[in-house]
Amino acid sequence: MQKVSFGKNSKGEETSLYIFENSNHGVMKVSDHGATLVSVLMPDREGIMRDVVLGYDTAAEYENHTCYFGATVGRNGNRIDNARIVIEGKEYQLTPNESEHNLHSGPNGFERVLWEVKGHTDNSITFYHLSTEEEQGFPGNLEVEVTYTLTEENAVEISYQGKADQTTVMNFTNHSYYNLGGHDSGSVEKQKLQILAEAYTPVKDRKSIPTGEIAPVEGTPMDFRHMKAIGQDIGADFEQLKFAGGYDHNYVLSDTAGEMKVMARAYCEETGIAMEASTECCGVQLYAGNFIGEQTGKGGAAYGDRCGFCLESQFYPDAVNQKNFPSSLVKAGETFTTKTIYRFYTE
C-alpha cells in the first residue's frame, strides 16, 4: 500500500489517498475523505490501463460538487419521503436536501466525513466512523466500517459493517460512476448493460419517491434482462424515464437481503473491458448520470451528462416508510453486514 496526500478539506484537516496494486497491475485508489473510491485502473484488451471510475484529484474538489462520485453513502442511500421516518412508534424529522425529501442522508452524509483508518493489509483497507445521533437526525449512535479490497481476480470488494445503540436505518451504498471506456472517454450510452432483475419500483413523479408498487420490467424500456446499450431506450416515450430524465430507478433483485448474487454485467466494445457486479443487497439503483453537468474531473478530464453510470446496491428507496418493501431497520446491538463486488475483465 502507498499513502499520499489528498489535500486539506474545508475544515483544514489533512486527507490521504491510499493506493493498492495487484499482481495483474490492477490499481485501486481510495481516500479517507468520504471513504471514497477515487480510481480503479484496469487493463483493456490491448493491455492499456484505463481508469474506469469518475472522480477528482483532491478532497476539496469532492466537497465542491454534489454528484457523490465514488462516495460511501449512509446512513441511508437514496430518498426518504418528506425527510420523515417513524421507528418503533417515534417520529424523526431529517434534514430535507432535495425539495422536501431527504437524499443520501441529507447535507451531512458520510461522503463529507474524514474517516479513521482502522487497519489495512497489502490489498485492503478498513475505514471507521462514529455517526452520532446528532449528525444526521437518525436515532442512535452508529459505529460503521467500510472495507475496500482489491483481489487478484481484478475485483473491487466493498464490505460494510454497522452496529448502533438504538434501532436505526442501515442502508449503505457506494456511489461510483463507471465508464468502461475510461473516465475521460465521454458518454456511456453505447456501453452495454444487463441487470438481472424481473421488476423495478416505479416513482410517483419527478421527485423520484416510489409509489410502493413492484412492477415488471417486461414490455417496457426498463428491461435490462438481456444485454443492451444503455442509451438504446433512454429517450423512449415512457413516463418513468421522463420523470427522471433517463434511468434513475431501483431494480428488484430479491425480496430479502443477505444472499450473494450477480446483479449486473456491463461491457464496452471499444476497450473490451467488462464488469460483473455481485451483491448481497436486495436492490440496485441504476443511475445513468443524467444530471452530471459540465465539470472538470481527474487530470483535467471534461465530464458531462451520461459520461458515467452507477449501480448502487442497497435497500429499495424509502424502504423505511414502505411496509411492503424489505426493511432497512437494524435493531439495537445487532451487527449488520453486507458486501458488493465489482469484478473487471476483458472480452
mmCIF file of C-alpha atoms in Angstrom:
data_model
loop_
_atom_site.group_PDB
_atom_site.id
_atom_site.type_symbol
_atom_site.label_atom_id
_atom_site.label_comp_id
_atom_site.label_asym_id
_atom_site.label_seq_id
_atom_site.Cartn_x
_atom_site.Cartn_y
_atom_site.Cartn_z
ATOM 1 C CA MET A 1 0.000 0.000 0.000
ATOM 2 C CA GLN A 2 1.136 3.505 -0.817
ATOM 3 C CA LYS A 3 -0.148 6.561 1.064
ATOM 4 C CA VAL A 4 -0.040 10.041 -0.481
ATOM 5 C CA SER A 5 -1.575 13.412 0.340
ATOM 6 C CA PHE A 6 -5.073 14.153 -0.963
ATOM 7 C CA GLY A 7 -5.034 17.769 0.210
ATOM 8 C CA LYS A 8 -6.854 19.560 3.006
ATOM 9 C CA ASN A 9 -10.604 19.580 3.398
ATOM 10 C CA SER A 10 -12.717 22.627 4.263
ATOM 11 C CA LYS A 11 -12.063 22.061 7.982
ATOM 12 C CA GLY A 12 -8.320 22.265 7.381
ATOM 13 C CA GLU A 13 -7.832 18.560 8.032
ATOM 14 C CA GLU A 14 -5.220 16.620 6.080
ATOM 15 C CA THR A 15 -6.709 13.891 3.892
ATOM 16 C CA SER A 16 -4.934 10.952 2.289
ATOM 17 C CA LEU A 17 -5.126 8.735 -0.773
ATOM 18 C CA TYR A 18 -4.320 5.021 -0.367
ATOM 19 C CA ILE A 19 -3.099 3.146 -3.444
ATOM 20 C CA PHE A 20 -3.203 -0.631 -3.916
ATOM 21 C CA GLU A 21 -1.884 -2.681 -6.850
ATOM 22 C CA ASN A 22 -2.296 -6.398 -7.536
ATOM 23 C CA SER A 23 -0.017 -8.726 -9.496
ATOM 24 C CA ASN A 24 -2.006 -8.024 -12.691
ATOM 25 C CA HIS A 25 -1.169 -4.299 -12.309
ATOM 26 C CA GLY A 26 -4.791 -3.533 -11.474
ATOM 27 C CA VAL A 27 -4.930 -0.472 -9.215
ATOM 28 C CA MET A 28 -7.442 0.714 -6.619
ATOM 29 C CA LYS A 29 -7.198 4.187 -5.061
ATOM 30 C CA VAL A 30 -9.350 5.138 -2.069
ATOM 31 C CA SER A 31 -9.432 8.155 0.223
ATOM 32 C CA ASP A 32 -10.258 8.630 3.895
ATOM 33 C CA HIS A 33 -12.244 11.673 2.742
ATOM 34 C CA GLY A 34 -15.740 10.204 2.490
ATOM 35 C CA ALA A 35 -14.308 6.659 2.384
ATOM 36 C CA THR A 36 -14.286 7.380 -1.341
ATOM 37 C CA LEU A 37 -13.367 5.111 -4.246
ATOM 38 C CA VAL A 38 -11.259 7.528 -6.289
ATOM 39 C CA SER A 39 -9.780 5.357 -9.074
ATOM 40 C CA VAL A 40 -9.924 1.830 -10.480
ATOM 41 C CA LEU A 41 -7.351 1.164 -13.185
ATOM 42 C CA MET A 42 -7.773 -2.000 -15.237
ATOM 43 C CA PRO A 43 -6.143 -3.207 -18.488
ATOM 44 C CA ASP A 44 -8.113 -3.020 -21.717
ATOM 45 C CA ARG A 45 -7.826 -5.684 -24.426
ATOM 46 C CA GLU A 46 -4.554 -4.076 -25.636
ATOM 47 C CA GLY A 47 -3.112 -4.023 -22.122
ATOM 48 C CA ILE A 48 -3.522 -0.239 -21.782
ATOM 49 C CA MET A 49 -4.525 0.769 -18.248
ATOM 50 C CA ARG A 50 -7.837 2.609 -18.077
ATOM 51 C CA ASP A 51 -9.262 4.387 -15.046
ATOM 52 C CA VAL A 52 -12.912 3.317 -15.139
ATOM 53 C CA VAL A 53 -14.440 5.470 -12.377
ATOM 54 C CA LEU A 54 -15.160 9.196 -12.383
ATOM 55 C CA GLY A 55 -13.629 11.388 -9.707
ATOM 56 C CA TYR A 56 -11.420 14.296 -8.714
ATOM 57 C CA ASP A 57 -7.790 14.892 -7.825
ATOM 58 C CA THR A 58 -8.273 16.378 -4.334
ATOM 59 C CA ALA A 59 -10.610 16.167 -1.345
ATOM 60 C CA ALA A 60 -11.533 19.834 -1.790
ATOM 61 C CA GLU A 61 -12.929 19.146 -5.275
ATOM 62 C CA TYR A 62 -15.145 16.382 -3.888
ATOM 63 C CA GLU A 63 -16.516 18.819 -1.308
ATOM 64 C CA ASN A 64 -17.386 21.351 -4.008
ATOM 65 C CA HIS A 65 -19.604 19.011 -6.048
ATOM 66 C CA THR A 66 -22.846 17.136 -5.431
ATOM 67 C CA CYS A 67 -22.623 14.106 -7.727
ATOM 68 C CA TYR A 68 -21.364 11.793 -4.951
ATOM 69 C CA PHE A 69 -18.562 10.459 -7.177
ATOM 70 C CA GLY A 70 -17.207 7.292 -5.547
ATOM 71 C CA ALA A 71 -18.756 8.162 -2.191
ATOM 72 C CA THR A 72 -19.697 5.915 0.673
ATOM 73 C CA VAL A 73 -23.347 6.858 1.198
ATOM 74 C CA GLY A 74 -25.056 6.496 4.580
ATOM 75 C CA ARG A 75 -26.744 6.023 6.890
ATOM 76 C CA ASN A 76 -29.372 5.817 4.193
ATOM 77 C CA GLY A 77 -28.770 5.593 0.480
ATOM 78 C CA ASN A 78 -31.421 7.023 -1.850
ATOM 79 C CA ARG A 79 -34.553 9.006 -0.922
ATOM 80 C CA ILE A 80 -36.792 9.270 2.130
ATOM 81 C CA ASP A 81 -40.260 10.720 1.558
ATOM 82 C CA ASN A 82 -40.743 14.125 3.206
ATOM 83 C CA ALA A 83 -37.469 13.570 5.115
ATOM 84 C CA ARG A 84 -39.533 11.801 7.779
ATOM 85 C CA ILE A 85 -39.249 8.370 9.385
ATOM 86 C CA VAL A 86 -41.095 6.558 12.160
ATOM 87 C CA ILE A 87 -39.168 3.927 14.130
ATOM 88 C CA GLU A 88 -40.743 1.980 16.996
ATOM 89 C CA GLY A 89 -43.575 4.496 17.180
ATOM 90 C CA LYS A 90 -41.371 7.590 17.354
ATOM 91 C CA GLU A 91 -41.159 10.131 14.540
ATOM 92 C CA TYR A 92 -37.839 11.600 13.436
ATOM 93 C CA GLN A 93 -37.565 14.612 11.157
ATOM 94 C CA LEU A 94 -34.464 14.564 8.969
ATOM 95 C CA THR A 95 -32.999 17.461 7.010
ATOM 96 C CA PRO A 96 -34.502 17.833 3.515
ATOM 97 C CA ASN A 97 -31.927 18.387 0.776
ATOM 98 C CA GLU A 98 -33.844 17.525 -2.404
ATOM 99 C CA SER A 99 -37.038 19.549 -2.414
ATOM 100 C CA GLU A 100 -38.922 18.404 0.711
ATOM 101 C CA HIS A 101 -37.252 14.998 0.654
ATOM 102 C CA ASN A 102 -34.050 13.568 2.110
ATOM 103 C CA LEU A 103 -31.495 12.243 -0.397
ATOM 104 C CA HIS A 104 -28.485 10.149 0.643
ATOM 105 C CA SER A 105 -28.992 11.142 4.310
ATOM 106 C CA GLY A 106 -29.024 14.884 3.773
ATOM 107 C CA PRO A 107 -26.323 17.569 3.840
ATOM 108 C CA ASN A 108 -24.214 15.780 6.491
ATOM 109 C CA GLY A 109 -23.746 12.482 4.701
ATOM 110 C CA PHE A 110 -20.867 10.057 5.065
ATOM 111 C CA GLU A 111 -19.298 11.494 1.892
ATOM 112 C CA ARG A 112 -18.306 14.636 3.840
ATOM 113 C CA VAL A 113 -16.679 12.850 6.780
ATOM 114 C CA LEU A 114 -12.967 12.300 7.323
ATOM 115 C CA TRP A 115 -12.918 8.595 8.165
ATOM 116 C CA GLU A 116 -10.433 6.947 10.519
ATOM 117 C CA VAL A 117 -8.207 4.204 9.107
ATOM 118 C CA LYS A 118 -8.866 1.234 11.382
ATOM 119 C CA GLY A 119 -6.449 -1.114 9.634
ATOM 120 C CA HIS A 120 -5.041 -2.304 6.334
ATOM 121 C CA THR A 121 -3.334 -5.229 4.596
ATOM 122 C CA ASP A 122 -1.383 -5.399 1.362
ATOM 123 C CA ASN A 123 -4.629 -5.440 -0.610
ATOM 124 C CA SER A 124 -7.324 -3.924 1.657
ATOM 125 C CA ILE A 125 -8.149 -1.031 3.940
ATOM 126 C CA THR A 126 -10.855 -0.522 6.572
ATOM 127 C CA PHE A 127 -12.288 2.919 7.344
ATOM 128 C CA TYR A 128 -14.210 3.638 10.567
ATOM 129 C CA HIS A 129 -16.697 6.354 11.542
ATOM 130 C CA LEU A 130 -18.838 7.002 14.609
ATOM 131 C CA SER A 131 -22.074 8.535 13.354
ATOM 132 C CA THR A 132 -23.757 10.220 16.295
ATOM 133 C CA GLU A 133 -27.488 10.738 16.581
ATOM 134 C CA GLU A 134 -26.965 14.482 16.120
ATOM 135 C CA GLU A 135 -25.021 14.113 12.863
ATOM 136 C CA GLN A 136 -27.985 13.354 10.585
ATOM 137 C CA GLY A 137 -31.008 13.016 12.880
ATOM 138 C CA PHE A 138 -31.380 9.245 12.681
ATOM 139 C CA PRO A 139 -31.848 7.545 16.075
ATOM 140 C CA GLY A 140 -28.878 6.027 17.858
ATOM 141 C CA ASN A 141 -25.116 6.264 17.705
ATOM 142 C CA LEU A 142 -23.819 4.116 14.869
ATOM 143 C CA GLU A 143 -20.366 2.597 14.546
ATOM 144 C CA VAL A 144 -19.759 1.862 10.871
ATOM 145 C CA GLU A 145 -16.873 0.362 8.938
ATOM 146 C CA VAL A 146 -16.202 0.210 5.213
ATOM 147 C CA THR A 147 -13.559 -2.167 3.860
ATOM 148 C CA TYR A 148 -12.204 -1.918 0.320
ATOM 149 C CA THR A 149 -10.319 -4.939 -1.059
ATOM 150 C CA LEU A 150 -8.528 -5.307 -4.405
ATOM 151 C CA THR A 151 -8.362 -9.003 -5.301
ATOM 152 C CA GLU A 152 -6.013 -10.897 -7.585
ATOM 153 C CA GLU A 153 -9.060 -11.536 -9.806
ATOM 154 C CA ASN A 154 -9.264 -7.787 -10.586
ATOM 155 C CA ALA A 155 -12.280 -7.284 -8.341
ATOM 156 C CA VAL A 156 -13.006 -4.408 -6.011
ATOM 157 C CA GLU A 157 -14.882 -5.721 -2.976
ATOM 158 C CA ILE A 158 -16.740 -3.240 -0.762
ATOM 159 C CA SER A 159 -17.875 -4.540 2.627
ATOM 160 C CA TYR A 160 -19.904 -2.671 5.227
ATOM 161 C CA GLN A 161 -20.446 -3.340 8.924
ATOM 162 C CA GLY A 162 -22.656 -1.371 11.287
ATOM 163 C CA LYS A 163 -23.816 -1.553 14.902
ATOM 164 C CA ALA A 164 -25.901 1.001 16.807
ATOM 165 C CA ASP A 165 -27.236 1.507 20.326
ATOM 166 C CA GLN A 166 -30.798 2.107 19.069
ATOM 167 C CA THR A 167 -32.886 0.588 16.310
ATOM 168 C CA THR A 168 -31.995 2.618 13.237
ATOM 169 C CA VAL A 169 -31.651 2.682 9.457
ATOM 170 C CA MET A 170 -28.605 0.969 7.953
ATOM 171 C CA ASN A 171 -28.672 1.262 4.186
ATOM 172 C CA PHE A 172 -25.139 1.847 2.971
ATOM 173 C CA THR A 173 -24.003 2.003 -0.646
ATOM 174 C CA ASN A 174 -21.177 3.125 -2.894
ATOM 175 C CA HIS A 175 -21.932 5.823 -5.463
ATOM 176 C CA SER A 176 -19.181 5.241 -8.036
ATOM 177 C CA TYR A 177 -19.837 6.244 -11.636
ATOM 178 C CA TYR A 178 -18.401 3.678 -14.052
ATOM 179 C CA ASN A 179 -17.205 4.283 -17.593
ATOM 180 C CA LEU A 180 -15.615 1.177 -19.078
ATOM 181 C CA GLY A 181 -14.125 3.234 -21.894
ATOM 182 C CA GLY A 182 -12.164 5.205 -19.290
ATOM 183 C CA HIS A 183 -13.348 8.032 -17.045
ATOM 184 C CA ASP A 184 -12.318 10.591 -19.674
ATOM 185 C CA SER A 185 -13.921 8.902 -22.707
ATOM 186 C CA GLY A 186 -17.281 10.681 -22.797
ATOM 187 C CA SER A 187 -20.778 9.217 -22.990
ATOM 188 C CA VAL A 188 -21.584 5.701 -21.751
ATOM 189 C CA GLU A 189 -24.761 5.454 -23.830
ATOM 190 C CA LYS A 190 -23.190 2.984 -26.277
ATOM 191 C CA GLN A 191 -21.862 0.750 -23.496
ATOM 192 C CA LYS A 192 -23.916 -2.360 -22.892
ATOM 193 C CA LEU A 193 -25.602 -3.303 -19.656
ATOM 194 C CA GLN A 194 -27.509 -6.250 -18.227
ATOM 195 C CA ILE A 195 -29.415 -6.107 -14.933
ATOM 196 C CA LEU A 196 -30.639 -9.445 -13.611
ATOM 197 C CA ALA A 197 -33.971 -8.190 -12.320
ATOM 198 C CA GLU A 198 -37.530 -9.022 -13.313
ATOM 199 C CA ALA A 199 -39.034 -5.956 -11.656
ATOM 200 C CA TYR A 200 -38.399 -2.380 -10.575
ATOM 201 C CA THR A 201 -40.012 0.169 -8.243
ATOM 202 C CA PRO A 202 -41.802 2.946 -10.176
ATOM 203 C CA VAL A 203 -41.748 6.508 -8.853
ATOM 204 C CA LYS A 204 -44.628 8.923 -8.347
ATOM 205 C CA ASP A 205 -43.248 11.921 -10.191
ATOM 206 C CA ARG A 206 -40.093 13.913 -10.894
ATOM 207 C CA LYS A 207 -39.147 13.853 -7.202
ATOM 208 C CA SER A 208 -38.477 10.103 -7.538
ATOM 209 C CA ILE A 209 -40.264 8.835 -4.427
ATOM 210 C CA PRO A 210 -41.508 5.280 -5.099
ATOM 211 C CA THR A 211 -45.221 4.545 -5.362
ATOM 212 C CA GLY A 212 -44.793 1.326 -3.366
ATOM 213 C CA GLU A 213 -45.542 -0.779 -6.419
ATOM 214 C CA ILE A 214 -43.224 -3.521 -7.642
ATOM 215 C CA ALA A 215 -43.696 -3.530 -11.409
ATOM 216 C CA PRO A 216 -42.470 -5.988 -14.044
ATOM 217 C CA VAL A 217 -39.826 -4.734 -16.483
ATOM 218 C CA GLU A 218 -41.134 -6.935 -19.267
ATOM 219 C CA GLY A 219 -42.503 -4.993 -22.202
ATOM 220 C CA THR A 220 -41.035 -1.684 -21.010
ATOM 221 C CA PRO A 221 -37.849 0.326 -21.696
ATOM 222 C CA MET A 222 -36.834 -0.560 -18.117
ATOM 223 C CA ASP A 223 -35.998 -4.117 -19.203
ATOM 224 C CA PHE A 224 -32.272 -4.869 -18.983
ATOM 225 C CA ARG A 225 -32.585 -8.625 -18.517
ATOM 226 C CA HIS A 226 -30.708 -9.062 -21.782
ATOM 227 C CA MET A 227 -27.594 -7.025 -22.579
ATOM 228 C CA LYS A 228 -28.422 -3.806 -24.413
ATOM 229 C CA ALA A 229 -26.892 -0.362 -24.903
ATOM 230 C CA ILE A 230 -27.611 1.990 -22.001
ATOM 231 C CA GLY A 231 -28.792 4.614 -24.472
ATOM 232 C CA GLN A 232 -30.960 2.293 -26.582
ATOM 233 C CA ASP A 233 -34.241 3.129 -24.827
ATOM 234 C CA ILE A 234 -33.219 6.005 -22.565
ATOM 235 C CA GLY A 235 -35.156 8.556 -24.621
ATOM 236 C CA ALA A 236 -38.274 6.409 -25.018
ATOM 237 C CA ASP A 237 -41.734 7.908 -24.668
ATOM 238 C CA PHE A 238 -42.215 6.338 -21.243
ATOM 239 C CA GLU A 239 -43.429 8.256 -18.204
ATOM 240 C CA GLN A 240 -40.903 6.806 -15.740
ATOM 241 C CA LEU A 241 -37.969 7.844 -17.941
ATOM 242 C CA LYS A 242 -39.420 11.312 -18.415
ATOM 243 C CA PHE A 243 -39.766 11.746 -14.642
ATOM 244 C CA ALA A 244 -36.060 11.049 -14.080
ATOM 245 C CA GLY A 245 -34.558 12.426 -17.305
ATOM 246 C CA GLY A 246 -33.448 8.873 -18.124
ATOM 247 C CA TYR A 247 -32.647 5.923 -15.892
ATOM 248 C CA ASP A 248 -32.595 6.627 -12.155
ATOM 249 C CA HIS A 249 -34.571 3.700 -10.780
ATOM 250 C CA ASN A 250 -34.325 0.862 -8.305
ATOM 251 C CA TYR A 251 -34.295 -2.680 -9.659
ATOM 252 C CA VAL A 252 -35.638 -5.513 -7.513
ATOM 253 C CA LEU A 253 -33.032 -8.248 -7.097
ATOM 254 C CA SER A 254 -34.776 -10.182 -4.327
ATOM 255 C CA ASP A 255 -37.281 -9.708 -1.521
ATOM 256 C CA THR A 256 -34.680 -10.213 1.227
ATOM 257 C CA ALA A 257 -31.079 -9.157 1.705
ATOM 258 C CA GLY A 258 -28.174 -11.458 2.562
ATOM 259 C CA GLU A 259 -27.568 -13.802 -0.368
ATOM 260 C CA MET A 260 -24.701 -13.022 -2.769
ATOM 261 C CA LYS A 261 -25.822 -12.984 -6.406
ATOM 262 C CA VAL A 262 -24.807 -11.407 -9.700
ATOM 263 C CA MET A 263 -26.829 -8.216 -10.132
ATOM 264 C CA ALA A 264 -25.428 -6.765 -13.369
ATOM 265 C CA ARG A 265 -22.918 -7.044 -16.189
ATOM 266 C CA ALA A 266 -21.569 -4.255 -18.384
ATOM 267 C CA TYR A 267 -19.308 -4.111 -21.428
ATOM 268 C CA CYS A 268 -17.512 -1.539 -23.595
ATOM 269 C CA GLU A 269 -16.802 -2.684 -27.140
ATOM 270 C CA GLU A 270 -14.149 -0.013 -27.732
ATOM 271 C CA THR A 271 -11.868 -1.138 -24.889
ATOM 272 C CA GLY A 272 -13.043 -4.702 -24.374
ATOM 273 C CA ILE A 273 -13.377 -4.016 -20.630
ATOM 274 C CA ALA A 274 -16.263 -5.829 -18.974
ATOM 275 C CA MET A 275 -17.594 -5.672 -15.419
ATOM 276 C CA GLU A 276 -19.619 -8.169 -13.425
ATOM 277 C CA ALA A 277 -21.263 -6.801 -10.279
ATOM 278 C CA SER A 278 -22.491 -9.013 -7.433
ATOM 279 C CA THR A 279 -24.170 -8.085 -4.165
ATOM 280 C CA GLU A 280 -25.879 -9.296 -1.006
ATOM 281 C CA CYS A 281 -28.341 -6.402 -1.243
ATOM 282 C CA CYS A 282 -31.958 -6.792 -2.367
ATOM 283 C CA GLY A 283 -31.976 -3.828 -4.754
ATOM 284 C CA VAL A 284 -29.757 -1.877 -7.111
ATOM 285 C CA GLN A 285 -30.254 1.702 -8.290
ATOM 286 C CA LEU A 286 -29.319 2.272 -11.922
ATOM 287 C CA TYR A 287 -28.437 5.919 -12.442
ATOM 288 C CA ALA A 288 -27.297 6.847 -15.946
ATOM 289 C CA GLY A 289 -25.645 10.137 -14.936
ATOM 290 C CA ASN A 290 -28.462 12.232 -16.370
ATOM 291 C CA PHE A 291 -27.538 15.363 -14.406
ATOM 292 C CA ILE A 292 -23.763 15.293 -14.005
ATOM 293 C CA GLY A 293 -23.458 18.624 -15.800
ATOM 294 C CA GLU A 294 -20.289 20.135 -17.218
ATOM 295 C CA GLN A 295 -17.374 19.836 -14.802
ATOM 296 C CA THR A 296 -13.686 19.035 -14.652
ATOM 297 C CA GLY A 297 -12.596 15.690 -13.272
ATOM 298 C CA LYS A 298 -9.315 13.872 -12.651
ATOM 299 C CA GLY A 299 -6.395 15.087 -14.715
ATOM 300 C CA GLY A 300 -8.496 17.875 -16.242
ATOM 301 C CA ALA A 301 -10.937 15.461 -17.900
ATOM 302 C CA ALA A 302 -14.168 17.002 -19.149
ATOM 303 C CA TYR A 303 -17.224 15.328 -17.629
ATOM 304 C CA GLY A 304 -20.799 15.804 -18.769
ATOM 305 C CA ASP A 305 -24.231 14.231 -18.588
ATOM 306 C CA ARG A 306 -24.256 10.457 -19.048
ATOM 307 C CA CYS A 307 -20.492 10.027 -19.035
ATOM 308 C CA GLY A 308 -20.783 7.501 -16.203
ATOM 309 C CA PHE A 309 -23.367 5.036 -14.872
ATOM 310 C CA CYS A 310 -23.992 3.955 -11.278
ATOM 311 C CA LEU A 311 -25.020 0.562 -9.948
ATOM 312 C CA GLU A 312 -25.791 1.381 -6.309
ATOM 313 C CA SER A 313 -26.565 -1.792 -4.364
ATOM 314 C CA GLN A 314 -28.958 -1.005 -1.480
ATOM 315 C CA PHE A 315 -32.404 -1.430 0.030
ATOM 316 C CA TYR A 316 -35.237 -0.063 -2.083
ATOM 317 C CA PRO A 317 -35.779 3.740 -1.953
ATOM 318 C CA ASP A 318 -37.840 4.960 1.021
ATOM 319 C CA ALA A 319 -37.764 1.398 2.402
ATOM 320 C CA VAL A 320 -38.080 2.684 5.964
ATOM 321 C CA ASN A 321 -41.547 4.088 5.107
ATOM 322 C CA GLN A 322 -42.814 1.407 2.717
ATOM 323 C CA LYS A 323 -44.359 -1.542 4.529
ATOM 324 C CA ASN A 324 -44.247 -3.857 1.511
ATOM 325 C CA PHE A 325 -40.519 -3.247 0.891
ATOM 326 C CA PRO A 326 -37.767 -5.182 2.702
ATOM 327 C CA SER A 327 -36.950 -3.272 5.898
ATOM 328 C CA SER A 328 -33.716 -1.294 6.232
ATOM 329 C CA LEU A 329 -34.016 -1.188 10.029
ATOM 330 C CA VAL A 330 -31.475 -2.913 12.267
ATOM 331 C CA LYS A 331 -32.253 -3.429 15.948
ATOM 332 C CA ALA A 332 -30.114 -2.003 18.739
ATOM 333 C CA GLY A 333 -26.995 -4.030 19.401
ATOM 334 C CA GLU A 334 -27.285 -6.144 16.252
ATOM 335 C CA THR A 335 -24.414 -6.155 13.749
ATOM 336 C CA PHE A 336 -25.374 -5.566 10.128
ATOM 337 C CA THR A 337 -23.021 -6.608 7.336
ATOM 338 C CA THR A 338 -23.257 -6.513 3.571
ATOM 339 C CA LYS A 339 -20.867 -6.837 0.628
ATOM 340 C CA THR A 340 -20.840 -5.807 -3.039
ATOM 341 C CA ILE A 341 -18.220 -6.864 -5.607
ATOM 342 C CA TYR A 342 -17.270 -5.236 -8.925
ATOM 343 C CA ARG A 343 -15.069 -7.589 -10.982
ATOM 344 C CA PHE A 344 -13.306 -6.434 -14.190
ATOM 345 C CA TYR A 345 -12.080 -8.497 -17.134
ATOM 346 C CA THR A 346 -11.659 -8.207 -20.892
ATOM 347 C CA GLU A 347 -13.544 -9.769 -23.781
#
